[in-house]
């Protein structure tokens, strides 16, 4: 976890601007953090919030109780994201922020609202009033891909900071804090992500393709179609995850086949699959997964994709 500005990779200009603002106690009340997904917008927003509230010497110190609390959930740092099943922050959510901003901080000397994700235009309009005259000690950090996602009237009231991709050399400062090894694989993954370090770490709550594939394999081994659908529900809406899940499932099916044929050492899932399915069934299942992989470019609907695959996979068993 990145807890100090020094650990943040690359983006020197933005970081030195933030450091100057914090040191001089002159953080603008509305900051817009612009950058692609994975460029560290939320990380930097939390560092700024920690910097505003921190009780250490060089803020954020990353060590004091306040800094630690910001990372896990500080009562005066609010992160506002679209509600479940919604793609953008709603007017109601902004109205609640507006009302809450006039309430004194719970613990700290100020309150910070981090707006993550898209905000509906009418909600942006509702937001404008408070941005015109924010209450003393209230800070808004707006995260976005492009400043153009916000109404010009909002943009004109914010101080814009930009984040971009990083090089391998720059990424190295952040790797230990992110728990990533400084090896060739990480380097390759960084290149594949286009220099977006955030893409290399599975954000909390986001699904892990390998874990999803393992859950699918267990559902198959236990002849439990509903469990298969539950396992894939989390990734159905994330198109980028479809291929990694299918590839990992394919690998498990072939691992099971190999285990069946040669008694080669295998994972718990592979062993369970080998026990329940015949070689022929494993082959058929592998082919079904391969066929789903081949059709991916024409199959943008994840729910349909996994339902169809589920039907085919469990059909091969009966
Ligand atoms: Zn601190």
PDB file of C-alpha atoms and ligand atoms in Angstrom:
ATOM      1  CA  UNK A   1       0.000   0.000   0.000  1.00  0.00           C
ATOM      2  CA  UNK A   2       1.363   3.417  -0.969  1.00  0.00           C
ATOM      3  CA  UNK A   3       1.311   5.650   2.103  1.00  0.00           C
ATOM      4  CA  UNK A   4       3.759   8.446   1.269  1.00  0.00           C
ATOM      5  CA  UNK A   5       4.290  10.720  -1.740  1.00  0.00           C
ATOM      6  CA  UNK A   6       7.842   9.371  -2.093  1.00  0.00           C
ATOM      7  CA  UNK A   7       6.516   5.899  -2.878  1.00  0.00           C
ATOM      8  CA  UNK A   8       4.291   7.128  -5.697  1.00  0.00           C
ATOM      9  CA  UNK A   9       5.831   6.265  -9.083  1.00  0.00           C
ATOM     10  CA  UNK A  10       6.750   8.855 -11.734  1.00  0.00           C
ATOM     11  CA  UNK A  11       4.505  11.895 -12.258  1.00  0.00           C
ATOM     12  CA  UNK A  12       7.138  14.203 -10.720  1.00  0.00           C
ATOM     13  CA  UNK A  13       5.457  17.474 -11.648  1.00  0.00           C
ATOM     14  CA  UNK A  14       2.133  16.560 -10.114  1.00  0.00           C
ATOM     15  CA  UNK A  15       3.731  15.097  -7.010  1.00  0.00           C
ATOM     16  CA  UNK A  16       5.932  18.110  -6.408  1.00  0.00           C
ATOM     17  CA  UNK A  17       2.879  20.362  -6.836  1.00  0.00           C
ATOM     18  CA  UNK A  18       1.010  18.320  -4.224  1.00  0.00           C
ATOM     19  CA  UNK A  19       3.970  18.373  -1.873  1.00  0.00           C
ATOM     20  CA  UNK A  20       4.269  22.143  -2.156  1.00  0.00           C
ATOM     21  CA  UNK A  21       0.555  22.601  -1.510  1.00  0.00           C
ATOM     22  CA  UNK A  22       0.666  20.412   1.584  1.00  0.00           C
ATOM     23  CA  UNK A  23       3.842  21.967   2.979  1.00  0.00           C
ATOM     24  CA  UNK A  24       2.552  25.485   2.526  1.00  0.00           C
ATOM     25  CA  UNK A  25      -0.906  24.565   3.852  1.00  0.00           C
ATOM     26  CA  UNK A  26      -2.329  25.838   0.620  1.00  0.00           C
ATOM     27  CA  UNK A  27      -4.284  22.950  -0.787  1.00  0.00           C
ATOM     28  CA  UNK A  28      -7.037  24.260  -3.080  1.00  0.00           C
ATOM     29  CA  UNK A  29     -10.503  23.304  -1.864  1.00  0.00           C
ATOM     30  CA  UNK A  30     -11.402  21.755  -5.198  1.00  0.00           C
ATOM     31  CA  UNK A  31      -8.844  19.612  -6.994  1.00  0.00           C
ATOM     32  CA  UNK A  32      -9.470  17.651 -10.158  1.00  0.00           C
ATOM     33  CA  UNK A  33      -7.233  14.611 -10.645  1.00  0.00           C
ATOM     34  CA  UNK A  34      -7.187  13.674 -14.300  1.00  0.00           C
ATOM     35  CA  UNK A  35      -5.669  10.454 -15.626  1.00  0.00           C
ATOM     36  CA  UNK A  36      -6.407   7.054 -17.136  1.00  0.00           C
ATOM     37  CA  UNK A  37      -7.677   4.170 -14.983  1.00  0.00           C
ATOM     38  CA  UNK A  38      -4.711   2.591 -13.238  1.00  0.00           C
ATOM     39  CA  UNK A  39      -2.687   5.797 -13.128  1.00  0.00           C
ATOM     40  CA  UNK A  40      -3.128   6.093  -9.353  1.00  0.00           C
ATOM     41  CA  UNK A  41      -5.827   8.748  -9.070  1.00  0.00           C
ATOM     42  CA  UNK A  42      -7.453   7.243  -5.995  1.00  0.00           C
ATOM     43  CA  UNK A  43      -4.095   6.510  -4.407  1.00  0.00           C
ATOM     44  CA  UNK A  44      -2.994  10.114  -4.826  1.00  0.00           C
ATOM     45  CA  UNK A  45      -6.374  11.413  -3.634  1.00  0.00           C
ATOM     46  CA  UNK A  46      -5.987   9.369  -0.444  1.00  0.00           C
ATOM     47  CA  UNK A  47      -2.428  10.624  -0.017  1.00  0.00           C
ATOM     48  CA  UNK A  48      -3.706  14.185  -0.296  1.00  0.00           C
ATOM     49  CA  UNK A  49      -6.474  13.478   2.209  1.00  0.00           C
ATOM     50  CA  UNK A  50      -3.926  11.893   4.543  1.00  0.00           C
ATOM     51  CA  UNK A  51      -1.641  14.882   4.004  1.00  0.00           C
ATOM     52  CA  UNK A  52      -4.425  17.259   5.019  1.00  0.00           C
ATOM     53  CA  UNK A  53      -5.233  15.319   8.189  1.00  0.00           C
ATOM     54  CA  UNK A  54      -1.831  13.830   9.143  1.00  0.00           C
ATOM     55  CA  UNK A  55      -0.271  14.637  12.489  1.00  0.00           C
ATOM     56  CA  UNK A  56       3.290  13.735  11.482  1.00  0.00           C
ATOM     57  CA  UNK A  57       6.083  16.016  10.294  1.00  0.00           C
ATOM     58  CA  UNK A  58       6.328  15.400   6.586  1.00  0.00           C
ATOM     59  CA  UNK A  59       2.728  15.008   5.596  1.00  0.00           C
ATOM     60  CA  UNK A  60       1.501  12.433   4.829  1.00  0.00           C
ATOM     61  CA  UNK A  61       3.957  10.601   7.091  1.00  0.00           C
ATOM     62  CA  UNK A  62       2.346   7.239   6.340  1.00  0.00           C
ATOM     63  CA  UNK A  63       2.963   6.110   9.912  1.00  0.00           C
ATOM     64  CA  UNK A  64       0.665   8.023  12.264  1.00  0.00           C
ATOM     65  CA  UNK A  65      -2.740   6.715  13.296  1.00  0.00           C
ATOM     66  CA  UNK A  66      -4.473   9.248  11.036  1.00  0.00           C
ATOM     67  CA  UNK A  67      -2.509   8.207   7.949  1.00  0.00           C
ATOM     68  CA  UNK A  68      -3.289   4.574   8.597  1.00  0.00           C
ATOM     69  CA  UNK A  69      -6.939   5.341   9.161  1.00  0.00           C
ATOM     70  CA  UNK A  70      -7.222   7.185   5.846  1.00  0.00           C
ATOM     71  CA  UNK A  71      -6.130   4.011   4.047  1.00  0.00           C
ATOM     72  CA  UNK A  72      -8.746   1.864   5.749  1.00  0.00           C
ATOM     73  CA  UNK A  73     -11.549   4.389   6.244  1.00  0.00           C
ATOM     74  CA  UNK A  74     -11.265   7.700   8.112  1.00  0.00           C
ATOM     75  CA  UNK A  75     -14.549   9.228   9.291  1.00  0.00           C
ATOM     76  CA  UNK A  76     -13.612  12.572   7.724  1.00  0.00           C
ATOM     77  CA  UNK A  77     -12.593  11.172   4.352  1.00  0.00           C
ATOM     78  CA  UNK A  78     -15.583  10.236   2.250  1.00  0.00           C
ATOM     79  CA  UNK A  79     -15.250   8.349  -1.012  1.00  0.00           C
ATOM     80  CA  UNK A  80     -18.296   8.761  -3.217  1.00  0.00           C
ATOM     81  CA  UNK A  81     -18.721   6.251  -6.018  1.00  0.00           C
ATOM     82  CA  UNK A  82     -21.726   5.270  -8.152  1.00  0.00           C
ATOM     83  CA  UNK A  83     -24.180   3.182  -6.140  1.00  0.00           C
ATOM     84  CA  UNK A  84     -24.556  -0.529  -6.846  1.00  0.00           C
ATOM     85  CA  UNK A  85     -25.707  -1.262 -10.418  1.00  0.00           C
ATOM     86  CA  UNK A  86     -25.340   2.424 -11.348  1.00  0.00           C
ATOM     87  CA  UNK A  87     -22.773   3.819 -13.742  1.00  0.00           C
ATOM     88  CA  UNK A  88     -22.626   7.353 -12.350  1.00  0.00           C
ATOM     89  CA  UNK A  89     -22.936   9.284  -9.105  1.00  0.00           C
ATOM     90  CA  UNK A  90     -26.531  10.497  -8.725  1.00  0.00           C
ATOM     91  CA  UNK A  91     -28.097  13.829  -7.826  1.00  0.00           C
ATOM     92  CA  UNK A  92     -29.248  12.360  -4.503  1.00  0.00           C
ATOM     93  CA  UNK A  93     -25.712  11.377  -3.591  1.00  0.00           C
ATOM     94  CA  UNK A  94     -24.456  14.882  -4.378  1.00  0.00           C
ATOM     95  CA  UNK A  95     -27.284  16.407  -2.320  1.00  0.00           C
ATOM     96  CA  UNK A  96     -26.188  14.261   0.613  1.00  0.00           C
ATOM     97  CA  UNK A  97     -22.589  15.439   0.146  1.00  0.00           C
ATOM     98  CA  UNK A  98     -23.786  19.026   0.053  1.00  0.00           C
ATOM     99  CA  UNK A  99     -25.682  18.647   3.321  1.00  0.00           C
ATOM    100  CA  UNK A 100     -22.873  16.688   4.980  1.00  0.00           C
ATOM    101  CA  UNK A 101     -20.221  19.237   4.008  1.00  0.00           C
ATOM    102  CA  UNK A 102     -21.754  21.750   6.422  1.00  0.00           C
ATOM    103  CA  UNK A 103     -21.468  19.355   9.352  1.00  0.00           C
ATOM    104  CA  UNK A 104     -18.260  19.749  11.381  1.00  0.00           C
ATOM    105  CA  UNK A 105     -15.535  17.108  10.982  1.00  0.00           C
ATOM    106  CA  UNK A 106     -15.799  14.004  13.174  1.00  0.00           C
ATOM    107  CA  UNK A 107     -12.192  13.750  14.299  1.00  0.00           C
ATOM    108  CA  UNK A 108      -9.827  15.715  12.130  1.00  0.00           C
ATOM    109  CA  UNK A 109      -9.309  19.358  11.336  1.00  0.00           C
ATOM    110  CA  UNK A 110     -10.963  19.089   7.938  1.00  0.00           C
ATOM    111  CA  UNK A 111     -13.181  16.939   5.738  1.00  0.00           C
ATOM    112  CA  UNK A 112     -12.275  15.506   2.378  1.00  0.00           C
ATOM    113  CA  UNK A 113     -14.687  14.211  -0.240  1.00  0.00           C
ATOM    114  CA  UNK A 114     -13.201  12.072  -2.990  1.00  0.00           C
ATOM    115  CA  UNK A 115     -15.512  11.689  -5.969  1.00  0.00           C
ATOM    116  CA  UNK A 116     -14.670   8.467  -7.768  1.00  0.00           C
ATOM    117  CA  UNK A 117     -16.288   7.564 -11.046  1.00  0.00           C
ATOM    118  CA  UNK A 118     -18.539   9.432 -13.419  1.00  0.00           C
ATOM    119  CA  UNK A 119     -21.005  12.009 -12.121  1.00  0.00           C
ATOM    120  CA  UNK A 120     -24.280  12.624 -13.948  1.00  0.00           C
ATOM    121  CA  UNK A 121     -24.549  16.103 -15.515  1.00  0.00           C
ATOM    122  CA  UNK A 122     -27.548  17.057 -13.350  1.00  0.00           C
ATOM    123  CA  UNK A 123     -25.581  15.903 -10.306  1.00  0.00           C
ATOM    124  CA  UNK A 124     -22.658  18.065 -11.431  1.00  0.00           C
ATOM    125  CA  UNK A 125     -25.047  20.990 -11.603  1.00  0.00           C
ATOM    126  CA  UNK A 126     -26.232  20.235  -8.103  1.00  0.00           C
ATOM    127  CA  UNK A 127     -22.604  20.163  -7.031  1.00  0.00           C
ATOM    128  CA  UNK A 128     -21.750  23.562  -8.489  1.00  0.00           C
ATOM    129  CA  UNK A 129     -23.304  25.596  -5.729  1.00  0.00           C
ATOM    130  CA  UNK A 130     -21.064  24.194  -3.039  1.00  0.00           C
ATOM    131  CA  UNK A 131     -17.970  24.426  -5.240  1.00  0.00           C
ATOM    132  CA  UNK A 132     -18.629  28.126  -5.652  1.00  0.00           C
ATOM    133  CA  UNK A 133     -18.297  28.643  -1.917  1.00  0.00           C
ATOM    134  CA  UNK A 134     -17.046  25.525  -0.163  1.00  0.00           C
ATOM    135  CA  UNK A 135     -17.357  25.590   3.649  1.00  0.00           C
ATOM    136  CA  UNK A 136     -14.084  26.271   5.483  1.00  0.00           C
ATOM    137  CA  UNK A 137     -12.051  23.095   5.986  1.00  0.00           C
ATOM    138  CA  UNK A 138     -13.871  21.123   3.298  1.00  0.00           C
ATOM    139  CA  UNK A 139     -11.964  19.717   0.341  1.00  0.00           C
ATOM    140  CA  UNK A 140     -13.240  18.064  -2.821  1.00  0.00           C
ATOM    141  CA  UNK A 141     -11.047  15.829  -4.928  1.00  0.00           C
ATOM    142  CA  UNK A 142     -12.682  14.920  -8.226  1.00  0.00           C
ATOM    143  CA  UNK A 143     -11.253  11.941 -10.079  1.00  0.00           C
ATOM    144  CA  UNK A 144     -11.777  11.699 -13.807  1.00  0.00           C
ATOM    145  CA  UNK A 145     -10.378  10.314 -17.023  1.00  0.00           C
ATOM    146  CA  UNK A 146     -10.652  13.668 -18.770  1.00  0.00           C
ATOM    147  CA  UNK A 147     -11.469  17.043 -17.325  1.00  0.00           C
ATOM    148  CA  UNK A 148     -13.947  17.180 -20.217  1.00  0.00           C
ATOM    149  CA  UNK A 149     -16.109  14.633 -18.338  1.00  0.00           C
ATOM    150  CA  UNK A 150     -17.069  17.524 -16.074  1.00  0.00           C
ATOM    151  CA  UNK A 151     -19.064  20.620 -16.911  1.00  0.00           C
ATOM    152  CA  UNK A 152     -16.905  23.555 -17.871  1.00  0.00           C
ATOM    153  CA  UNK A 153     -18.373  25.481 -14.923  1.00  0.00           C
ATOM    154  CA  UNK A 154     -17.032  22.821 -12.536  1.00  0.00           C
ATOM    155  CA  UNK A 155     -13.635  22.571 -14.248  1.00  0.00           C
ATOM    156  CA  UNK A 156     -13.161  26.324 -14.015  1.00  0.00           C
ATOM    157  CA  UNK A 157     -13.481  26.135 -10.221  1.00  0.00           C
ATOM    158  CA  UNK A 158     -10.986  23.307  -9.777  1.00  0.00           C
ATOM    159  CA  UNK A 159      -7.213  23.099  -9.716  1.00  0.00           C
ATOM    160  CA  UNK A 160      -6.306  20.508 -12.325  1.00  0.00           C
ATOM    161  CA  UNK A 161      -3.616  17.910 -11.627  1.00  0.00           C
ATOM    162  CA  UNK A 162      -2.683  15.235 -14.154  1.00  0.00           C
ATOM    163  CA  UNK A 163      -1.460  11.688 -13.775  1.00  0.00           C
ATOM    164  CA  UNK A 164      -0.037   9.578 -16.565  1.00  0.00           C
ATOM    165  CA  UNK A 165       1.709   6.275 -17.286  1.00  0.00           C
ATOM    166  CA  UNK A 166       5.102   5.484 -15.801  1.00  0.00           C
ATOM    167  CA  UNK A 167       8.263   3.832 -17.090  1.00  0.00           C
ATOM    168  CA  UNK A 168       9.727   0.670 -15.588  1.00  0.00           C
ATOM    169  CA  UNK A 169      12.498   2.760 -14.027  1.00  0.00           C
ATOM    170  CA  UNK A 170       9.931   5.034 -12.366  1.00  0.00           C
ATOM    171  CA  UNK A 171       7.705   2.165 -11.321  1.00  0.00           C
ATOM    172  CA  UNK A 172      10.488   0.661  -9.212  1.00  0.00           C
ATOM    173  CA  UNK A 173       9.975   3.163  -6.370  1.00  0.00           C
ATOM    174  CA  UNK A 174       6.409   1.926  -5.902  1.00  0.00           C
ATOM    175  CA  UNK A 175       6.869  -1.832  -6.321  1.00  0.00           C
ATOM    176  CA  UNK A 176       7.792  -2.746  -2.716  1.00  0.00           C
ATOM    177  CA  UNK A 177       4.804  -0.794  -1.338  1.00  0.00           C
ATOM    178  CA  UNK A 178       2.523  -2.507  -3.845  1.00  0.00           C
ATOM    179  CA  UNK A 179       3.893  -5.921  -2.974  1.00  0.00           C
ATOM    180  CA  UNK A 180       5.112  -6.522  -6.509  1.00  0.00           C
ATOM    181  CA  UNK A 181       8.490  -8.145  -7.238  1.00  0.00           C
ATOM    182  CA  UNK A 182      10.933  -6.138  -9.395  1.00  0.00           C
ATOM    183  CA  UNK A 183      11.296  -8.984 -11.878  1.00  0.00           C
ATOM    184  CA  UNK A 184      10.884  -9.577 -15.610  1.00  0.00           C
ATOM    185  CA  UNK A 185       7.283 -10.657 -15.259  1.00  0.00           C
ATOM    186  CA  UNK A 186       6.266  -7.434 -13.502  1.00  0.00           C
ATOM    187  CA  UNK A 187       8.186  -5.493 -16.134  1.00  0.00           C
ATOM    188  CA  UNK A 188       6.334  -7.281 -18.920  1.00  0.00           C
ATOM    189  CA  UNK A 189       2.971  -6.732 -17.237  1.00  0.00           C
ATOM    190  CA  UNK A 190       3.744  -3.026 -16.851  1.00  0.00           C
ATOM    191  CA  UNK A 191       4.554  -2.816 -20.567  1.00  0.00           C
ATOM    192  CA  UNK A 192       1.319  -4.635 -21.424  1.00  0.00           C
ATOM    193  CA  UNK A 193      -0.665  -2.242 -19.256  1.00  0.00           C
ATOM    194  CA  UNK A 194       0.805   0.741 -21.077  1.00  0.00           C
ATOM    195  CA  UNK A 195       2.642   1.949 -17.969  1.00  0.00           C
ATOM    196  CA  UNK A 196      -0.412   1.933 -15.712  1.00  0.00           C
ATOM    197  CA  UNK A 197       0.787   0.433 -12.454  1.00  0.00           C
ATOM    198  CA  UNK A 198      -2.716   0.258 -11.008  1.00  0.00           C
ATOM    199  CA  UNK A 199      -3.600  -2.348 -13.624  1.00  0.00           C
ATOM    200  CA  UNK A 200      -1.062  -4.715 -12.056  1.00  0.00           C
ATOM    201  CA  UNK A 201      -2.756  -4.906  -8.701  1.00  0.00           C
ATOM    202  CA  UNK A 202      -6.210  -6.376  -8.303  1.00  0.00           C
ATOM    203  CA  UNK A 203      -8.156  -3.575  -6.618  1.00  0.00           C
ATOM    204  CA  UNK A 204     -10.005  -4.623  -3.477  1.00  0.00           C
ATOM    205  CA  UNK A 205     -13.360  -6.093  -4.328  1.00  0.00           C
ATOM    206  CA  UNK A 206     -12.390  -6.678  -7.923  1.00  0.00           C
ATOM    207  CA  UNK A 207     -12.432 -10.238  -9.069  1.00  0.00           C
ATOM    208  CA  UNK A 208      -9.353 -12.306  -9.583  1.00  0.00           C
ATOM    209  CA  UNK A 209      -9.573 -14.325 -12.836  1.00  0.00           C
ATOM    210  CA  UNK A 210      -7.561 -17.261 -11.443  1.00  0.00           C
ATOM    211  CA  UNK A 211      -9.792 -17.502  -8.351  1.00  0.00           C
ATOM    212  CA  UNK A 212     -12.904 -17.317 -10.538  1.00  0.00           C
ATOM    213  CA  UNK A 213     -11.562 -20.116 -12.757  1.00  0.00           C
ATOM    214  CA  UNK A 214     -10.814 -22.246  -9.689  1.00  0.00           C
ATOM    215  CA  UNK A 215     -14.373 -21.731  -8.402  1.00  0.00           C
ATOM    216  CA  UNK A 216     -15.708 -22.686 -11.873  1.00  0.00           C
ATOM    217  CA  UNK A 217     -13.587 -25.841 -11.855  1.00  0.00           C
ATOM    218  CA  UNK A 218     -14.889 -26.844  -8.440  1.00  0.00           C
ATOM    219  CA  UNK A 219     -18.488 -26.242  -9.561  1.00  0.00           C
ATOM    220  CA  UNK A 220     -17.816 -28.507 -12.531  1.00  0.00           C
ATOM    221  CA  UNK A 221     -16.199 -31.167 -10.344  1.00  0.00           C
ATOM    222  CA  UNK A 222     -19.215 -31.089  -8.052  1.00  0.00           C
ATOM    223  CA  UNK A 223     -21.690 -31.054 -10.949  1.00  0.00           C
ATOM    224  CA  UNK A 224     -23.200 -27.852  -9.611  1.00  0.00           C
ATOM    225  CA  UNK A 225     -24.313 -25.510 -12.448  1.00  0.00           C
ATOM    226  CA  UNK A 226     -25.717 -22.787 -10.127  1.00  0.00           C
ATOM    227  CA  UNK A 227     -22.326 -22.583  -8.365  1.00  0.00           C
ATOM    228  CA  UNK A 228     -20.713 -22.088 -11.788  1.00  0.00           C
ATOM    229  CA  UNK A 229     -23.034 -19.164 -12.529  1.00  0.00           C
ATOM    230  CA  UNK A 230     -22.434 -17.627  -9.106  1.00  0.00           C
ATOM    231  CA  UNK A 231     -18.670 -17.925  -9.631  1.00  0.00           C
ATOM    232  CA  UNK A 232     -18.806 -16.144 -12.986  1.00  0.00           C
ATOM    233  CA  UNK A 233     -21.369 -13.482 -11.996  1.00  0.00           C
ATOM    234  CA  UNK A 234     -18.626 -11.202 -10.680  1.00  0.00           C
ATOM    235  CA  UNK A 235     -16.672 -11.152 -13.937  1.00  0.00           C
ATOM    236  CA  UNK A 236     -19.598 -11.220 -16.361  1.00  0.00           C
ATOM    237  CA  UNK A 237     -19.755  -7.439 -16.499  1.00  0.00           C
ATOM    238  CA  UNK A 238     -16.010  -7.009 -16.944  1.00  0.00           C
ATOM    239  CA  UNK A 239     -15.132  -7.772 -20.486  1.00  0.00           C
ATOM    240  CA  UNK A 240     -11.379  -7.561 -19.950  1.00  0.00           C
ATOM    241  CA  UNK A 241     -11.662 -10.426 -17.450  1.00  0.00           C
ATOM    242  CA  UNK A 242     -13.409 -12.888 -19.786  1.00  0.00           C
ATOM    243  CA  UNK A 243     -10.314 -14.140 -21.613  1.00  0.00           C
ATOM    244  CA  UNK A 244      -8.145 -14.529 -18.457  1.00  0.00           C
ATOM    245  CA  UNK A 245     -10.914 -16.502 -16.714  1.00  0.00           C
ATOM    246  CA  UNK A 246     -11.478 -18.779 -19.702  1.00  0.00           C
ATOM    247  CA  UNK A 247      -7.747 -19.325 -20.212  1.00  0.00           C
ATOM    248  CA  UNK A 248      -7.266 -20.208 -16.550  1.00  0.00           C
ATOM    249  CA  UNK A 249     -10.218 -22.608 -16.673  1.00  0.00           C
ATOM    250  CA  UNK A 250      -8.834 -24.205 -19.832  1.00  0.00           C
ATOM    251  CA  UNK A 251      -5.484 -24.697 -18.092  1.00  0.00           C
ATOM    252  CA  UNK A 252      -7.197 -26.389 -15.126  1.00  0.00           C
ATOM    253  CA  UNK A 253      -9.138 -28.764 -17.391  1.00  0.00           C
ATOM    254  CA  UNK A 254      -5.947 -29.779 -19.161  1.00  0.00           C
ATOM    255  CA  UNK A 255      -4.126 -30.049 -15.867  1.00  0.00           C
ATOM    256  CA  UNK A 256      -6.836 -32.507 -14.779  1.00  0.00           C
ATOM    257  CA  UNK A 257      -6.513 -34.451 -18.018  1.00  0.00           C
ATOM    258  CA  UNK A 258      -2.739 -34.649 -17.593  1.00  0.00           C
ATOM    259  CA  UNK A 259      -3.192 -35.729 -13.985  1.00  0.00           C
ATOM    260  CA  UNK A 260      -5.594 -38.467 -15.102  1.00  0.00           C
ATOM    261  CA  UNK A 261      -3.209 -39.740 -17.733  1.00  0.00           C
ATOM    262  CA  UNK A 262       0.104 -39.527 -15.906  1.00  0.00           C
ATOM    263  CA  UNK A 263      -0.746 -39.051 -12.214  1.00  0.00           C
ATOM    264  CA  UNK A 264       1.349 -35.860 -12.478  1.00  0.00           C
ATOM    265  CA  UNK A 265       1.101 -33.630  -9.383  1.00  0.00           C
ATOM    266  CA  UNK A 266      -1.996 -31.445  -9.586  1.00  0.00           C
ATOM    267  CA  UNK A 267      -3.840 -28.702  -7.740  1.00  0.00           C
ATOM    268  CA  UNK A 268      -6.907 -29.440  -5.581  1.00  0.00           C
ATOM    269  CA  UNK A 269      -9.204 -28.320  -8.424  1.00  0.00           C
ATOM    270  CA  UNK A 270      -7.412 -30.433 -11.028  1.00  0.00           C
ATOM    271  CA  UNK A 271      -7.531 -33.466  -8.756  1.00  0.00           C
ATOM    272  CA  UNK A 272     -11.246 -32.956  -8.086  1.00  0.00           C
ATOM    273  CA  UNK A 273     -11.943 -32.580 -11.820  1.00  0.00           C
ATOM    274  CA  UNK A 274      -9.924 -35.701 -12.666  1.00  0.00           C
ATOM    275  CA  UNK A 275     -11.869 -37.660 -10.083  1.00  0.00           C
ATOM    276  CA  UNK A 276     -15.318 -36.609 -11.284  1.00  0.00           C
ATOM    277  CA  UNK A 277     -14.875 -36.378 -15.081  1.00  0.00           C
ATOM    278  CA  UNK A 278     -13.639 -38.982 -17.569  1.00  0.00           C
ATOM    279  CA  UNK A 279     -10.850 -38.093 -19.989  1.00  0.00           C
ATOM    280  CA  UNK A 280     -13.428 -37.756 -22.735  1.00  0.00           C
ATOM    281  CA  UNK A 281     -15.548 -35.389 -20.633  1.00  0.00           C
ATOM    282  CA  UNK A 282     -12.481 -33.330 -19.729  1.00  0.00           C
ATOM    283  CA  UNK A 283     -11.566 -33.066 -23.406  1.00  0.00           C
ATOM    284  CA  UNK A 284     -15.099 -32.029 -24.348  1.00  0.00           C
ATOM    285  CA  UNK A 285     -15.134 -29.438 -21.567  1.00  0.00           C
ATOM    286  CA  UNK A 286     -11.771 -28.080 -22.729  1.00  0.00           C
ATOM    287  CA  UNK A 287     -13.140 -27.792 -26.255  1.00  0.00           C
ATOM    288  CA  UNK A 288     -16.214 -25.934 -24.991  1.00  0.00           C
ATOM    289  CA  UNK A 289     -13.995 -23.430 -23.179  1.00  0.00           C
ATOM    290  CA  UNK A 290     -11.777 -23.072 -26.255  1.00  0.00           C
ATOM    291  CA  UNK A 291     -14.850 -22.439 -28.404  1.00  0.00           C
ATOM    292  CA  UNK A 292     -16.023 -19.754 -25.965  1.00  0.00           C
ATOM    293  CA  UNK A 293     -12.556 -18.162 -26.171  1.00  0.00           C
ATOM    294  CA  UNK A 294     -12.712 -18.172 -29.970  1.00  0.00           C
ATOM    295  CA  UNK A 295     -16.098 -16.483 -29.926  1.00  0.00           C
ATOM    296  CA  UNK A 296     -15.088 -13.788 -27.422  1.00  0.00           C
ATOM    297  CA  UNK A 297     -14.639 -10.998 -29.973  1.00  0.00           C
ATOM    298  CA  UNK A 298     -18.232 -11.522 -31.110  1.00  0.00           C
ATOM    299  CA  UNK A 299     -19.658 -12.005 -27.660  1.00  0.00           C
ATOM    300  CA  UNK A 300     -19.678  -8.776 -25.686  1.00  0.00           C
ATOM    301  CA  UNK A 301     -22.402  -9.938 -23.281  1.00  0.00           C
ATOM    302  CA  UNK A 302     -20.663 -11.670 -20.388  1.00  0.00           C
ATOM    303  CA  UNK A 303     -23.799 -13.001 -18.711  1.00  0.00           C
ATOM    304  CA  UNK A 304     -24.884 -14.725 -21.945  1.00  0.00           C
ATOM    305  CA  UNK A 305     -21.383 -15.980 -22.589  1.00  0.00           C
ATOM    306  CA  UNK A 306     -21.072 -17.701 -19.226  1.00  0.00           C
ATOM    307  CA  UNK A 307     -24.643 -19.028 -19.247  1.00  0.00           C
ATOM    308  CA  UNK A 308     -24.073 -20.623 -22.667  1.00  0.00           C
ATOM    309  CA  UNK A 309     -20.741 -22.041 -21.547  1.00  0.00           C
ATOM    310  CA  UNK A 310     -22.340 -23.378 -18.377  1.00  0.00           C
ATOM    311  CA  UNK A 311     -25.018 -25.179 -20.429  1.00  0.00           C
ATOM    312  CA  UNK A 312     -22.385 -26.719 -22.707  1.00  0.00           C
ATOM    313  CA  UNK A 313     -20.021 -27.734 -19.918  1.00  0.00           C
ATOM    314  CA  UNK A 314     -22.622 -29.419 -17.780  1.00  0.00           C
ATOM    315  CA  UNK A 315     -24.211 -31.021 -20.825  1.00  0.00           C
ATOM    316  CA  UNK A 316     -20.910 -32.824 -21.509  1.00  0.00           C
ATOM    317  CA  UNK A 317     -21.217 -34.409 -18.086  1.00  0.00           C
ATOM    318  CA  UNK A 318     -24.690 -35.865 -18.318  1.00  0.00           C
TER     319      UNK A 318
HETATM  320 ZN1  LIG B   1       0.643  10.804   9.228  1.00  0.00          ZN
END
